[in-house]
mmCIF file of C-alpha atoms in Angstrom:
data_model
loop_
_atom_site.group_PDB
_atom_site.id
_atom_site.type_symbol
_atom_site.label_atom_id
_atom_site.label_comp_id
_atom_site.label_asym_id
_atom_site.label_seq_id
_atom_site.Cartn_x
_atom_site.Cartn_y
_atom_site.Cartn_z
ATOM 1 C CA MET E 1 238.713 -43.818 158.758
ATOM 2 C CA ALA E 2 236.441 -44.228 156.268
ATOM 3 C CA PRO E 3 237.376 -42.727 152.481
ATOM 4 C CA THR E 4 235.798 -40.082 151.232
ATOM 5 C CA VAL E 5 233.876 -42.419 148.222
ATOM 6 C CA ASP E 6 231.842 -39.227 145.739
ATOM 7 C CA TYR E 7 229.753 -42.791 144.200
ATOM 8 C CA THR E 8 229.614 -46.294 144.130
ATOM 9 C CA ALA E 9 228.985 -48.311 141.310
ATOM 10 C CA THR E 10 227.465 -51.792 140.789
ATOM 11 C CA SER E 11 225.903 -53.552 138.297
ATOM 12 C CA ASP E 12 222.824 -51.561 137.663
ATOM 13 C CA SER E 13 224.665 -48.649 137.532
ATOM 14 C CA ALA E 14 223.518 -46.928 134.131
ATOM 15 C CA PHE E 15 227.148 -45.196 132.252
ATOM 16 C CA THR E 16 227.454 -41.928 130.258
ATOM 17 C CA ASN E 17 230.333 -40.360 128.926
ATOM 18 C CA SER E 18 229.707 -37.051 130.029
ATOM 19 C CA LEU E 19 231.757 -35.263 132.238
ATOM 20 C CA GLU E 20 229.883 -33.993 134.100
ATOM 21 C CA HIS E 21 228.425 -37.354 135.255
ATOM 22 C CA ALA E 22 229.574 -38.267 138.784
ATOM 23 C CA TYR E 23 231.614 -41.923 137.102
ATOM 24 C CA PHE E 24 234.065 -38.238 135.962
ATOM 25 C CA SER E 25 234.677 -35.339 137.782
ATOM 26 C CA SER E 26 235.488 -32.166 135.369
ATOM 27 C CA ASP E 27 237.782 -31.063 137.938
ATOM 28 C CA LYS E 28 239.674 -33.681 139.648
ATOM 29 C CA PRO E 29 241.283 -37.018 137.904
ATOM 30 C CA THR E 30 238.630 -39.715 138.617
ATOM 31 C CA PHE E 31 240.000 -42.869 140.610
ATOM 32 C CA PHE E 32 238.372 -46.425 140.040
ATOM 33 C CA THR E 33 238.484 -48.863 143.062
ATOM 34 C CA ASN E 34 237.688 -51.175 146.017
ATOM 35 C CA ILE E 35 238.815 -50.195 149.151
ATOM 36 C CA GLY E 36 239.336 -54.413 150.146
ATOM 37 C CA CYS E 37 241.624 -54.497 147.434
ATOM 38 C CA PRO E 38 245.310 -54.990 147.574
ATOM 39 C CA PHE E 39 246.352 -53.458 143.987
ATOM 40 C CA ALA E 40 243.740 -50.835 144.255
ATOM 41 C CA GLN E 41 244.794 -49.860 147.627
ATOM 42 C CA ARG E 42 248.343 -49.363 146.421
ATOM 43 C CA ALA E 43 247.720 -46.064 144.404
ATOM 44 C CA ASN E 44 245.091 -45.142 146.119
ATOM 45 C CA LEU E 45 248.244 -44.812 148.657
ATOM 46 C CA THR E 46 250.440 -42.485 146.653
ATOM 47 C CA LEU E 47 247.355 -40.660 145.857
ATOM 48 C CA LEU E 48 246.429 -40.072 149.699
ATOM 49 C CA GLU E 49 250.389 -39.873 150.109
ATOM 50 C CA GLY E 50 251.479 -37.376 147.468
ATOM 51 C CA ASN E 51 248.539 -34.792 148.365
ATOM 52 C CA ILE E 52 247.063 -35.133 144.627
ATOM 53 C CA PRO E 53 243.141 -34.551 144.535
ATOM 54 C CA PHE E 54 241.198 -36.886 143.228
ATOM 55 C CA HIS E 55 237.455 -37.876 142.721
ATOM 56 C CA ARG E 56 236.866 -41.874 143.695
ATOM 57 C CA VAL E 57 234.304 -44.347 142.396
ATOM 58 C CA GLU E 58 233.927 -47.366 144.202
ATOM 59 C CA ILE E 59 233.902 -49.918 142.456
ATOM 60 C CA ASP E 60 231.959 -53.479 143.753
ATOM 61 C CA LEU E 61 233.608 -56.478 142.457
ATOM 62 C CA GLN E 62 231.479 -58.570 143.409
ATOM 63 C CA ASN E 63 228.316 -57.076 141.622
ATOM 64 C CA LYS E 64 230.543 -54.942 138.741
ATOM 65 C CA PRO E 65 228.727 -52.165 136.722
ATOM 66 C CA LYS E 66 227.746 -53.906 133.314
ATOM 67 C CA TRP E 67 230.356 -50.772 131.512
ATOM 68 C CA TYR E 68 232.988 -51.051 133.991
ATOM 69 C CA ASN E 69 234.551 -53.934 131.335
ATOM 70 C CA SER E 70 234.143 -52.392 127.890
ATOM 71 C CA GLU E 71 233.971 -48.179 128.300
ATOM 72 C CA VAL E 72 236.921 -47.848 131.739
ATOM 73 C CA ASN E 73 239.394 -51.409 132.467
ATOM 74 C CA PRO E 74 239.296 -53.917 129.330
ATOM 75 C CA ARG E 75 240.778 -56.377 132.381
ATOM 76 C CA SER E 76 237.414 -55.675 134.581
ATOM 77 C CA LYS E 77 240.095 -54.812 137.442
ATOM 78 C CA VAL E 78 240.400 -51.989 139.572
ATOM 79 C CA PRO E 79 242.011 -49.739 139.904
ATOM 80 C CA ALA E 80 242.049 -47.516 136.832
ATOM 81 C CA PHE E 81 242.558 -43.564 137.080
ATOM 82 C CA ARG E 82 241.566 -40.491 134.499
ATOM 83 C CA ASP E 83 244.333 -37.983 134.878
ATOM 84 C CA LEU E 84 242.040 -34.842 134.014
ATOM 85 C CA GLY E 85 242.050 -33.353 131.109
ATOM 86 C CA ASP E 86 242.849 -36.781 129.432
ATOM 87 C CA GLU E 87 240.553 -39.291 127.777
ATOM 88 C CA GLU E 88 242.773 -42.330 128.646
ATOM 89 C CA ILE E 89 241.987 -44.322 131.277
ATOM 90 C CA LEU E 90 245.890 -45.665 132.694
ATOM 91 C CA ILE E 91 245.366 -49.098 135.077
ATOM 92 C CA GLU E 92 247.513 -51.673 136.552
ATOM 93 C CA SER E 93 248.411 -50.680 140.016
ATOM 94 C CA ALA E 94 252.598 -51.044 139.913
ATOM 95 C CA ILE E 95 252.839 -49.209 136.882
ATOM 96 C CA LEU E 96 249.872 -46.108 137.647
ATOM 97 C CA SER E 97 251.304 -45.719 141.303
ATOM 98 C CA GLU E 98 254.794 -44.511 139.064
ATOM 99 C CA TYR E 99 252.964 -42.721 137.018
ATOM 100 C CA LEU E 100 251.264 -40.771 139.696
ATOM 101 C CA ALA E 101 254.241 -40.018 141.805
ATOM 102 C CA GLU E 102 256.413 -39.070 138.924
ATOM 103 C CA LYS E 103 253.696 -36.158 138.221
ATOM 104 C CA TYR E 104 252.527 -35.516 141.018
ATOM 105 C CA ALA E 105 254.669 -36.511 143.940
ATOM 106 C CA THR E 106 258.174 -37.002 142.685
ATOM 107 C CA SER E 107 259.331 -36.756 146.979
ATOM 108 C CA LEU E 108 258.002 -39.922 147.022
ATOM 109 C CA ILE E 109 260.604 -41.529 144.158
ATOM 110 C CA PRO E 110 263.556 -42.842 145.434
ATOM 111 C CA ALA E 111 265.970 -40.182 144.596
ATOM 112 C CA THR E 112 268.901 -42.702 143.034
ATOM 113 C CA PRO E 113 269.887 -45.290 139.942
ATOM 114 C CA LYS E 114 270.929 -47.462 142.758
ATOM 115 C CA LEU E 115 267.647 -46.773 145.266
ATOM 116 C CA ARG E 116 265.098 -47.051 142.578
ATOM 117 C CA TYR E 117 266.850 -50.771 141.455
ATOM 118 C CA LEU E 118 266.685 -51.822 145.590
ATOM 119 C CA GLY E 119 263.253 -50.183 145.761
ATOM 120 C CA ARG E 120 262.197 -52.517 142.517
ATOM 121 C CA LEU E 121 264.674 -55.637 144.191
ATOM 122 C CA LEU E 122 261.595 -55.364 147.338
ATOM 123 C CA ALA E 123 258.249 -55.194 145.183
ATOM 124 C CA ASP E 124 259.797 -57.846 143.307
ATOM 125 C CA VAL E 125 260.926 -60.244 146.309
ATOM 126 C CA GLN E 126 257.650 -59.658 147.268
ATOM 127 C CA SER E 127 255.325 -60.767 144.618
ATOM 128 C CA SER E 128 257.496 -63.549 144.241
ATOM 129 C CA ALA E 129 255.992 -64.794 148.031
ATOM 130 C CA PRO E 130 252.926 -67.293 147.304
ATOM 131 C CA PRO E 131 249.710 -65.074 147.903
ATOM 132 C CA ILE E 132 248.155 -66.159 151.600
ATOM 133 C CA TYR E 133 244.632 -67.296 150.097
ATOM 134 C CA GLN E 134 246.770 -70.331 148.773
ATOM 135 C CA LEU E 135 247.408 -71.526 152.183
ATOM 136 C CA LEU E 136 244.746 -70.496 154.064
ATOM 137 C CA LYS E 137 242.465 -72.351 151.440
ATOM 138 C CA ILE E 138 244.442 -75.279 152.307
ATOM 139 C CA LYS E 139 242.510 -78.214 154.341
ATOM 140 C CA SER E 140 245.663 -79.685 156.460
ATOM 141 C CA ASP E 141 243.187 -82.294 158.113
ATOM 142 C CA THR E 142 245.677 -84.885 156.715
ATOM 143 C CA PRO E 143 248.946 -85.475 156.972
ATOM 144 C CA GLU E 144 249.565 -84.838 153.465
ATOM 145 C CA GLY E 145 246.943 -81.543 153.570
ATOM 146 C CA LEU E 146 249.282 -80.546 157.064
ATOM 147 C CA ALA E 147 252.411 -81.146 154.868
ATOM 148 C CA GLU E 148 251.321 -78.672 152.262
ATOM 149 C CA GLU E 149 250.875 -76.310 154.959
ATOM 150 C CA ASN E 150 253.670 -76.410 156.204
ATOM 151 C CA ALA E 151 255.157 -76.234 153.349
ATOM 152 C CA VAL E 152 253.585 -72.472 152.186
ATOM 153 C CA LYS E 153 254.295 -71.353 155.887
ATOM 154 C CA ALA E 154 258.101 -72.341 155.064
ATOM 155 C CA LYS E 155 257.991 -70.609 151.829
ATOM 156 C CA LEU E 156 256.244 -66.817 153.322
ATOM 157 C CA LEU E 157 258.302 -66.445 155.607
ATOM 158 C CA ALA E 158 261.528 -66.971 154.161
ATOM 159 C CA SER E 159 260.447 -64.743 152.094
ATOM 160 C CA ILE E 160 259.244 -62.586 154.374
ATOM 161 C CA LYS E 161 263.131 -62.943 156.056
ATOM 162 C CA GLU E 162 264.714 -62.104 152.575
ATOM 163 C CA PHE E 163 262.593 -58.580 152.466
ATOM 164 C CA THR E 164 263.865 -57.774 155.423
ATOM 165 C CA ALA E 165 267.274 -58.071 154.296
ATOM 166 C CA VAL E 166 266.053 -55.936 151.429
ATOM 167 C CA LEU E 167 265.266 -52.783 154.154
ATOM 168 C CA ALA E 168 268.077 -53.187 155.857
ATOM 169 C CA GLN E 169 269.482 -52.038 152.087
ATOM 170 C CA GLY E 170 267.587 -49.435 152.345
ATOM 171 C CA SER E 171 267.815 -48.059 155.279
ATOM 172 C CA VAL E 172 268.967 -49.948 158.544
ATOM 173 C CA GLU E 173 266.673 -48.543 160.956
ATOM 174 C CA GLY E 174 263.915 -47.399 159.089
ATOM 175 C CA PRO E 175 261.938 -46.801 159.782
ATOM 176 C CA PHE E 176 260.535 -46.232 156.576
ATOM 177 C CA PHE E 177 262.666 -47.953 153.829
ATOM 178 C CA LEU E 178 264.904 -45.424 152.794
ATOM 179 C CA GLY E 179 264.804 -43.896 156.330
ATOM 180 C CA LYS E 180 262.398 -41.236 157.429
ATOM 181 C CA ASN E 181 260.438 -40.377 155.280
ATOM 182 C CA VAL E 182 257.928 -42.851 152.884
ATOM 183 C CA THR E 183 258.527 -43.515 149.366
ATOM 184 C CA LEU E 184 256.960 -45.790 146.792
ATOM 185 C CA PRO E 185 258.540 -49.036 147.076
ATOM 186 C CA ASP E 186 256.748 -48.985 150.655
ATOM 187 C CA LEU E 187 253.800 -47.903 148.853
ATOM 188 C CA ILE E 188 254.038 -50.994 146.617
ATOM 189 C CA THR E 189 254.351 -53.136 148.976
ATOM 190 C CA ILE E 190 252.755 -52.512 152.479
ATOM 191 C CA PRO E 191 249.011 -53.713 151.009
ATOM 192 C CA ILE E 192 250.180 -57.121 150.025
ATOM 193 C CA LEU E 193 252.081 -58.053 153.334
ATOM 194 C CA THR E 194 250.041 -56.581 155.573
ATOM 195 C CA ARG E 195 247.038 -58.648 154.142
ATOM 196 C CA THR E 196 249.663 -61.477 154.537
ATOM 197 C CA VAL E 197 250.542 -60.768 158.204
ATOM 198 C CA TRP E 198 246.580 -59.901 159.737
ATOM 199 C CA LEU E 199 245.184 -62.481 157.847
ATOM 200 C CA TYR E 200 247.311 -64.808 158.707
ATOM 201 C CA GLU E 201 246.933 -63.783 162.211
ATOM 202 C CA TYR E 202 243.478 -64.329 161.726
ATOM 203 C CA PHE E 203 242.883 -67.132 160.371
ATOM 204 C CA PHE E 204 245.122 -69.328 162.161
ATOM 205 C CA GLY E 205 245.095 -67.313 165.433
ATOM 206 C CA ASP E 206 248.894 -66.338 165.878
ATOM 207 C CA LYS E 207 251.932 -64.731 163.949
ATOM 208 C CA LEU E 208 253.449 -65.763 160.966
ATOM 209 C CA VAL E 209 256.200 -62.988 162.067
ATOM 210 C CA PRO E 210 257.105 -63.827 165.151
ATOM 211 C CA ASP E 211 258.651 -60.625 167.295
ATOM 212 C CA THR E 212 262.728 -61.662 167.302
ATOM 213 C CA PRO E 213 265.656 -59.672 166.727
ATOM 214 C CA GLU E 214 265.668 -61.202 163.405
ATOM 215 C CA PHE E 215 262.758 -59.333 162.146
ATOM 216 C CA ALA E 216 263.456 -56.516 164.223
ATOM 217 C CA ARG E 217 263.295 -55.187 161.015
ATOM 218 C CA PHE E 218 260.539 -55.565 159.040
ATOM 219 C CA TRP E 219 258.146 -54.691 162.636
ATOM 220 C CA THR E 220 259.355 -51.626 163.074
ATOM 221 C CA TRP E 221 258.672 -51.226 158.831
ATOM 222 C CA PHE E 222 255.274 -52.900 159.065
ATOM 223 C CA ASN E 223 254.419 -50.740 162.606
ATOM 224 C CA ALA E 224 255.499 -47.037 161.061
ATOM 225 C CA LEU E 225 253.053 -47.233 157.815
ATOM 226 C CA THR E 226 250.480 -48.954 158.878
ATOM 227 C CA GLU E 227 250.448 -46.350 161.712
ATOM 228 C CA ARG E 228 250.457 -43.874 158.552
ATOM 229 C CA PRO E 229 246.628 -42.376 158.816
ATOM 230 C CA SER E 230 246.653 -42.931 154.696
ATOM 231 C CA PHE E 231 246.235 -46.426 155.147
ATOM 232 C CA LYS E 232 243.835 -46.531 157.878
ATOM 233 C CA GLN E 233 242.103 -44.284 155.282
ATOM 234 C CA SER E 234 242.770 -46.900 152.295
ATOM 235 C CA PHE E 235 242.455 -50.220 154.188
ATOM 236 C CA PRO E 236 239.152 -51.362 155.249
ATOM 237 C CA GLY E 237 239.932 -53.747 158.509
ATOM 238 C CA VAL E 238 240.492 -57.368 159.141
ATOM 239 C CA GLU E 239 237.665 -58.338 160.415
ATOM 240 C CA LYS E 240 235.796 -57.149 156.439
ATOM 241 C CA LEU E 241 238.501 -58.621 154.664
ATOM 242 C CA ALA E 242 238.161 -62.213 156.607
ATOM 243 C CA GLU E 243 234.329 -62.538 155.413
ATOM 244 C CA GLY E 244 235.100 -61.816 152.133
ATOM 245 C CA VAL E 245 237.830 -64.906 151.613
ATOM 246 C CA ILE E 246 235.157 -66.739 154.220
ATOM 247 C CA LYS E 247 232.341 -65.991 151.789
ATOM 248 C CA ARG E 248 233.867 -66.893 148.427
ATOM 249 C CA GLY E 249 235.442 -69.771 149.443
ATOM 250 C CA PHE E 250 239.239 -68.961 149.961
ATOM 251 C CA GLY E 251 240.383 -69.788 153.234
ATOM 252 C CA TYR E 252 238.464 -71.591 156.752
ATOM 253 C CA VAL E 253 239.422 -70.274 160.141
ATOM 254 C CA ARG E 254 241.349 -72.804 162.058
ATOM 255 C CA PRO E 255 239.745 -74.634 165.454
ATOM 256 C CA GLY E 256 240.915 -72.430 168.071
ATOM 257 C CA ALA E 257 241.853 -69.475 165.774
ATOM 258 C CA GLU E 258 239.645 -66.804 167.677
ATOM 259 C CA LYS E 259 240.508 -67.293 171.813
ATOM 260 C CA LYS E 260 244.215 -67.693 170.587
ATOM 261 C CA ARG E 261 243.858 -64.282 169.113
ATOM 262 C CA GLN E 262 241.504 -63.115 172.333
ATOM 263 C CA ALA E 263 244.555 -65.065 174.450
ATOM 264 C CA ALA E 264 247.415 -63.426 172.639
ATOM 265 C CA VAL E 265 249.030 -60.222 174.527
ATOM 266 C CA PRO E 266 250.085 -58.133 172.861
ATOM 267 C CA GLN E 267 248.238 -58.397 169.934
ATOM 268 C CA ALA E 268 249.722 -57.046 166.586
ATOM 269 C CA GLN E 269 248.321 -53.890 165.418
ATOM 270 C CA PRO E 270 244.330 -54.793 167.034
ATOM 271 C CA ALA E 271 242.988 -51.762 165.600
ATOM 272 C CA ALA E 272 243.335 -53.322 162.459
ATOM 273 C CA PHE E 273 241.261 -56.112 163.345
ATOM 274 C CA ALA E 274 238.507 -53.771 163.436
ATOM 275 C CA ALA E 275 236.475 -52.238 160.333
ATOM 276 C CA ALA E 276 237.808 -48.319 158.895
#
């Protein structure tokens, strides 16, 4: 399910402060994003799950408009958000997502201080893991490279094991972090973890996280979130992500990975490997 894009901005796009211009909406908040960015997806999911109307401006991150840094986000990143009736641009995905939930969708906020603590702990565990790109770009054709690759794999899996334990603290049965309803900690953590799980499968041809009882709670959570319309609408597909990784030199497909993927039955979330 492709997202509705109100405007796509590249380096050739001119800028105007006029609220009548396509960049800014006069009747909806304006959301600057990129379909491939996991951090932007956090805020995108919050907007969609909160049923918050917004004007979407897609920023080409490899060919950013010249005005984006000076006029929208000095850090030159997405997401960025301008609320209706407010000239200030809000930035940083986790902080922005919390702002959106507090202002527009309080049902997404965990109900008690203890649950909010657990939600922040869940996000902290996820953020402490090595980025998947660190693993994908390791050259494992030497003993040293293979040892490094195995060490990073072990760290990633250990992090997901810890993440699974915190999921169970929130709710033993799930499917979501705190039970039957999606909350902000789900939306903050799923974008990075989908890239970790699915890009690993794409580049290595097998699973990083095994289908074992130890990780059953993780897979219940992962599959429930990635099946939601909000996720499908805000995710570009693994093929497109992998193309970007290879193009920018952030990773390479291991020999035999494609054959392994094709032979895998069942394959985790096969629909995710097609572009939305």
